[in-house]
mmCIF file with all atom_site columns, C-alpha atoms in Angstrom:
data_model
loop_
_atom_site.group_PDB
_atom_site.id
_atom_site.type_symbol
_atom_site.label_atom_id
_atom_site.label_alt_id
_atom_site.label_comp_id
_atom_site.label_asym_id
_atom_site.label_entity_id
_atom_site.label_seq_id
_atom_site.pdbx_PDB_ins_code
_atom_site.Cartn_x
_atom_site.Cartn_y
_atom_site.Cartn_z
_atom_site.occupancy
_atom_site.B_iso_or_equiv
_atom_site.pdbx_formal_charge
_atom_site.auth_seq_id
_atom_site.auth_comp_id
_atom_site.auth_asym_id
_atom_site.auth_atom_id
_atom_site.pdbx_PDB_model_num
ATOM 1  C CA . MET V 1 1  ? 12.286 7.444   -3.866  1.00 90.00 ? 1  MET V CA 1
ATOM 2  C CA . LYS V 1 2  ? 13.570 9.233   -0.810  1.00 93.00 ? 2  LYS V CA 1
ATOM 3  C CA . LEU V 1 3  ? 11.963 7.728   2.295   1.00 93.00 ? 3  LEU V CA 1
ATOM 4  C CA . ASP V 1 4  ? 11.173 9.627   5.469   1.00 92.00 ? 4  ASP V CA 1
ATOM 5  C CA . ALA V 1 5  ? 12.419 8.244   8.805   1.00 91.00 ? 5  ALA V CA 1
ATOM 6  C CA . ALA V 1 6  ? 9.225  6.275   9.527   1.00 90.00 ? 6  ALA V CA 1
ATOM 7  C CA . GLN V 1 7  ? 9.193  4.688   6.062   1.00 91.00 ? 7  GLN V CA 1
ATOM 8  C CA . GLN V 1 8  ? 12.878 3.791   6.365   1.00 93.00 ? 8  GLN V CA 1
ATOM 9  C CA . ARG V 1 9  ? 12.316 2.083   9.737   1.00 92.00 ? 9  ARG V CA 1
ATOM 10 C CA . THR V 1 10 ? 9.314  0.220   8.316   1.00 91.00 ? 10 THR V CA 1
ATOM 11 C CA . VAL V 1 11 ? 11.344 -1.123  5.385   1.00 92.00 ? 11 VAL V CA 1
ATOM 12 C CA . GLU V 1 12 ? 14.237 -2.131  7.642   1.00 92.00 ? 12 GLU V CA 1
ATOM 13 C CA . GLU V 1 13 ? 11.874 -3.964  10.015  1.00 91.00 ? 13 GLU V CA 1
ATOM 14 C CA . GLN V 1 14 ? 9.853  -5.680  7.280   1.00 91.00 ? 14 GLN V CA 1
ATOM 15 C CA . LEU V 1 15 ? 12.816 -6.861  5.232   1.00 90.00 ? 15 LEU V CA 1
ATOM 16 C CA . GLY V 1 16 ? 15.701 -7.040  7.683   1.00 90.00 ? 16 GLY V CA 1
ATOM 17 C CA . ILE V 1 17 ? 17.836 -4.857  5.433   1.00 91.00 ? 17 ILE V CA 1
ATOM 18 C CA . GLU V 1 18 ? 19.816 -1.785  6.380   1.00 92.00 ? 18 GLU V CA 1
ATOM 19 C CA . ALA V 1 19 ? 19.629 1.705   4.916   1.00 96.00 ? 19 ALA V CA 1
ATOM 20 C CA . ILE V 1 20 ? 22.894 3.414   4.088   1.00 96.00 ? 20 ILE V CA 1
ATOM 21 C CA . PRO V 1 21 ? 23.049 6.470   6.364   1.00 94.00 ? 21 PRO V CA 1
ATOM 22 C CA . GLU V 1 22 ? 22.673 9.852   4.695   1.00 93.00 ? 22 GLU V CA 1
ATOM 23 C CA . GLU V 1 23 ? 26.028 10.936  6.168   1.00 95.00 ? 23 GLU V CA 1
ATOM 24 C CA . HIS V 1 24 ? 27.943 7.885   4.849   1.00 95.00 ? 24 HIS V CA 1
ATOM 25 C CA . PRO V 1 25 ? 30.826 8.880   2.532   1.00 96.00 ? 25 PRO V CA 1
ATOM 26 C CA . VAL V 1 26 ? 29.431 6.762   -0.342  1.00 93.00 ? 26 VAL V CA 1
ATOM 27 C CA . THR V 1 27 ? 26.009 8.458   -0.330  1.00 95.00 ? 27 THR V CA 1
ATOM 28 C CA . PRO V 1 28 ? 26.941 11.434  -2.572  1.00 95.00 ? 28 PRO V CA 1
ATOM 29 C CA . SER V 1 29 ? 28.345 9.053   -5.214  1.00 94.00 ? 29 SER V CA 1
ATOM 30 C CA . LEU V 1 30 ? 25.209 6.898   -5.081  1.00 95.00 ? 30 LEU V CA 1
ATOM 31 C CA . LYS V 1 31 ? 22.991 9.964   -5.457  1.00 95.00 ? 31 LYS V CA 1
ATOM 32 C CA . GLU V 1 32 ? 25.048 11.168  -8.399  1.00 95.00 ? 32 GLU V CA 1
ATOM 33 C CA . ALA V 1 33 ? 24.763 7.784   -10.115 1.00 93.00 ? 33 ALA V CA 1
ATOM 34 C CA . PHE V 1 34 ? 21.147 6.876   -9.260  1.00 94.00 ? 34 PHE V CA 1
ATOM 35 C CA . GLY V 1 35 ? 19.356 10.017  -8.055  1.00 94.00 ? 35 GLY V CA 1
ATOM 36 C CA . ASP V 1 36 ? 17.991 11.025  -4.677  1.00 95.00 ? 36 ASP V CA 1
ATOM 37 C CA . HIS V 1 37 ? 16.915 7.747   -3.059  1.00 96.00 ? 37 HIS V CA 1
ATOM 38 C CA . THR V 1 38 ? 17.199 5.960   0.237   1.00 96.00 ? 38 THR V CA 1
ATOM 39 C CA . PHE V 1 39 ? 19.672 3.170   -0.504  1.00 97.00 ? 39 PHE V CA 1
ATOM 40 C CA . PHE V 1 40 ? 19.535 -0.250  1.154   1.00 96.00 ? 40 PHE V CA 1
ATOM 41 C CA . LEU V 1 41 ? 22.232 -2.918  1.422   1.00 93.00 ? 41 LEU V CA 1
ATOM 42 C CA . SER V 1 42 ? 21.355 -6.580  1.785   1.00 92.00 ? 42 SER V CA 1
ATOM 43 C CA . ALA V 1 43 ? 22.874 -9.979  1.148   1.00 90.00 ? 43 ALA V CA 1
ATOM 44 C CA . ASP V 1 44 ? 21.628 -9.603  -2.448  1.00 90.00 ? 44 ASP V CA 1
ATOM 45 C CA . GLY V 1 45 ? 23.193 -6.209  -3.138  1.00 94.00 ? 45 GLY V CA 1
ATOM 46 C CA . LEU V 1 46 ? 22.126 -2.577  -3.374  1.00 96.00 ? 46 LEU V CA 1
ATOM 47 C CA . SER V 1 47 ? 18.457 -1.667  -3.701  1.00 96.00 ? 47 SER V CA 1
ATOM 48 C CA . VAL V 1 48 ? 16.098 1.293   -3.654  1.00 96.00 ? 48 VAL V CA 1
ATOM 49 C CA . ILE V 1 49 ? 12.353 1.490   -3.082  1.00 94.00 ? 49 ILE V CA 1
ATOM 50 C CA . GLU V 1 50 ? 9.970  2.869   -5.690  1.00 92.00 ? 50 GLU V CA 1
ATOM 51 C CA . GLU V 1 51 ? 6.384  3.704   -4.869  1.00 87.00 ? 51 GLU V CA 1
ATOM 52 C CA . ASP V 1 52 ? 3.843  1.384   -6.449  1.00 81.00 ? 52 ASP V CA 1
ATOM 53 C CA . PRO V 1 53 ? 2.141  3.425   -9.180  1.00 78.00 ? 53 PRO V CA 1
ATOM 54 C CA . ALA V 1 54 ? -1.346 2.113   -8.391  1.00 74.00 ? 54 ALA V CA 1
ATOM 55 C CA . PRO V 1 55 ? -3.653 4.845   -7.044  1.00 69.00 ? 55 PRO V CA 1
ATOM 56 C CA . ASP V 1 56 ? -4.256 4.898   -3.280  1.00 72.00 ? 56 ASP V CA 1
ATOM 57 C CA . ASN V 1 57 ? -1.556 2.277   -2.789  1.00 73.00 ? 57 ASN V CA 1
ATOM 58 C CA . SER V 1 58 ? 0.875  2.644   0.103   1.00 83.00 ? 58 SER V CA 1
ATOM 59 C CA . GLN V 1 59 ? 3.213  -0.114  -1.061  1.00 89.00 ? 59 GLN V CA 1
ATOM 60 C CA . GLY V 1 60 ? 6.701  0.116   -2.444  1.00 91.00 ? 60 GLY V CA 1
ATOM 61 C CA . ASN V 1 61 ? 8.550  -2.109  -4.881  1.00 92.00 ? 61 ASN V CA 1
ATOM 62 C CA . ILE V 1 62 ? 12.119 -3.137  -4.196  1.00 94.00 ? 62 ILE V CA 1
ATOM 63 C CA . ILE V 1 63 ? 14.409 -2.404  -7.117  1.00 95.00 ? 63 ILE V CA 1
ATOM 64 C CA . LYS V 1 64 ? 17.856 -4.027  -7.068  1.00 96.00 ? 64 LYS V CA 1
ATOM 65 C CA . ILE V 1 65 ? 20.376 -1.798  -8.852  1.00 97.00 ? 65 ILE V CA 1
ATOM 66 C CA . ALA V 1 66 ? 23.662 -3.563  -8.030  1.00 96.00 ? 66 ALA V CA 1
ATOM 67 C CA . SER V 1 67 ? 24.750 -7.049  -7.019  1.00 95.00 ? 67 SER V CA 1
ATOM 68 C CA . TRP V 1 68 ? 27.736 -8.296  -5.071  1.00 94.00 ? 68 TRP V CA 1
ATOM 69 C CA . THR V 1 69 ? 30.559 -9.550  -7.290  1.00 93.00 ? 69 THR V CA 1
ATOM 70 C CA . SER V 1 70 ? 31.717 -12.267 -4.878  1.00 87.00 ? 70 SER V CA 1
ATOM 71 C CA . GLU V 1 71 ? 30.734 -14.120 -1.736  1.00 86.00 ? 71 GLU V CA 1
ATOM 72 C CA . ALA V 1 72 ? 33.036 -11.806 0.243   1.00 86.00 ? 72 ALA V CA 1
ATOM 73 C CA . ARG V 1 73 ? 30.596 -8.947  -0.522  1.00 88.00 ? 73 ARG V CA 1
ATOM 74 C CA . THR V 1 74 ? 33.300 -6.337  -0.881  1.00 89.00 ? 74 THR V CA 1
ATOM 75 C CA . GLU V 1 75 ? 32.388 -4.946  -4.303  1.00 91.00 ? 75 GLU V CA 1
ATOM 76 C CA . LEU V 1 76 ? 29.120 -4.181  -6.073  1.00 92.00 ? 76 LEU V CA 1
ATOM 77 C CA . LYS V 1 77 ? 28.476 -4.243  -9.812  1.00 94.00 ? 77 LYS V CA 1
ATOM 78 C CA . THR V 1 78 ? 25.640 -2.169  -11.217 1.00 94.00 ? 78 THR V CA 1
ATOM 79 C CA . HIS V 1 79 ? 23.159 -3.641  -13.680 1.00 95.00 ? 79 HIS V CA 1
ATOM 80 C CA . GLU V 1 80 ? 19.787 -2.896  -15.213 1.00 95.00 ? 80 GLU V CA 1
ATOM 81 C CA . PRO V 1 81 ? 17.256 -2.250  -12.432 1.00 95.00 ? 81 PRO V CA 1
ATOM 82 C CA . GLU V 1 82 ? 15.582 -5.487  -11.367 1.00 95.00 ? 82 GLU V CA 1
ATOM 83 C CA . VAL V 1 83 ? 12.159 -5.368  -9.717  1.00 93.00 ? 83 VAL V CA 1
ATOM 84 C CA . LEU V 1 84 ? 12.190 -7.954  -6.947  1.00 91.00 ? 84 LEU V CA 1
ATOM 85 C CA . PRO V 1 85 ? 9.052  -10.002 -6.223  1.00 90.00 ? 85 PRO V CA 1
ATOM 86 C CA . VAL V 1 86 ? 8.697  -8.350  -2.812  1.00 87.00 ? 86 VAL V CA 1
ATOM 87 C CA . THR V 1 87 ? 6.674  -5.317  -1.762  1.00 88.00 ? 87 THR V CA 1
ATOM 88 C CA . VAL V 1 88 ? 6.737  -3.323  1.453   1.00 91.00 ? 88 VAL V CA 1
ATOM 89 C CA . GLU V 1 89 ? 4.092  -1.281  3.214   1.00 87.00 ? 89 GLU V CA 1
ATOM 90 C CA . LEU V 1 90 ? 5.049  2.389   3.336   1.00 84.00 ? 90 LEU V CA 1
ATOM 91 C CA . ALA V 1 91 ? 3.544  4.632   5.967   1.00 69.00 ? 91 ALA V CA 1
ATOM 92 C CA . SER V 1 92 ? 4.700  8.233   6.039   1.00 64.00 ? 92 SER V CA 1
ATOM 93 C CA . GLU V 1 93 ? 5.479  9.985   9.320   1.00 57.00 ? 93 GLU V CA 1
ATOM 94 C CA . ASP V 1 94 ? 2.087  11.713  9.057   1.00 54.00 ? 94 ASP V CA 1
ATOM 95 C CA . GLU V 1 95 ? 0.273  8.367   8.780   1.00 50.00 ? 95 GLU V CA 1
ATOM 96 C CA . ALA V 1 96 ? 2.332  6.784   11.554  1.00 46.00 ? 96 ALA V CA 1
ATOM 97 C CA . SER V 1 97 ? 1.193  9.406   14.099  1.00 43.00 ? 97 SER V CA 1
#
């Protein structure tokens, strides 16, 4: 899921994780591998947000798609998507106004 600016800020504030900027050199490779998402880096690895499929729900599920290979956190290894037991509230820019 590609998040708008308000949703991205909300996720960063709620979880204390950082989005990879759209202009970062790694972004095109991530999009090629995983599709058009907003990507987040944390101490656990690389994650994306997927909208909760429940109707009228404004929550997102955190899906970890890669984990750090060492404590130095210099390399990520992809794996089967893992739904983390954490959700975030997603408000679009329209709802935030």
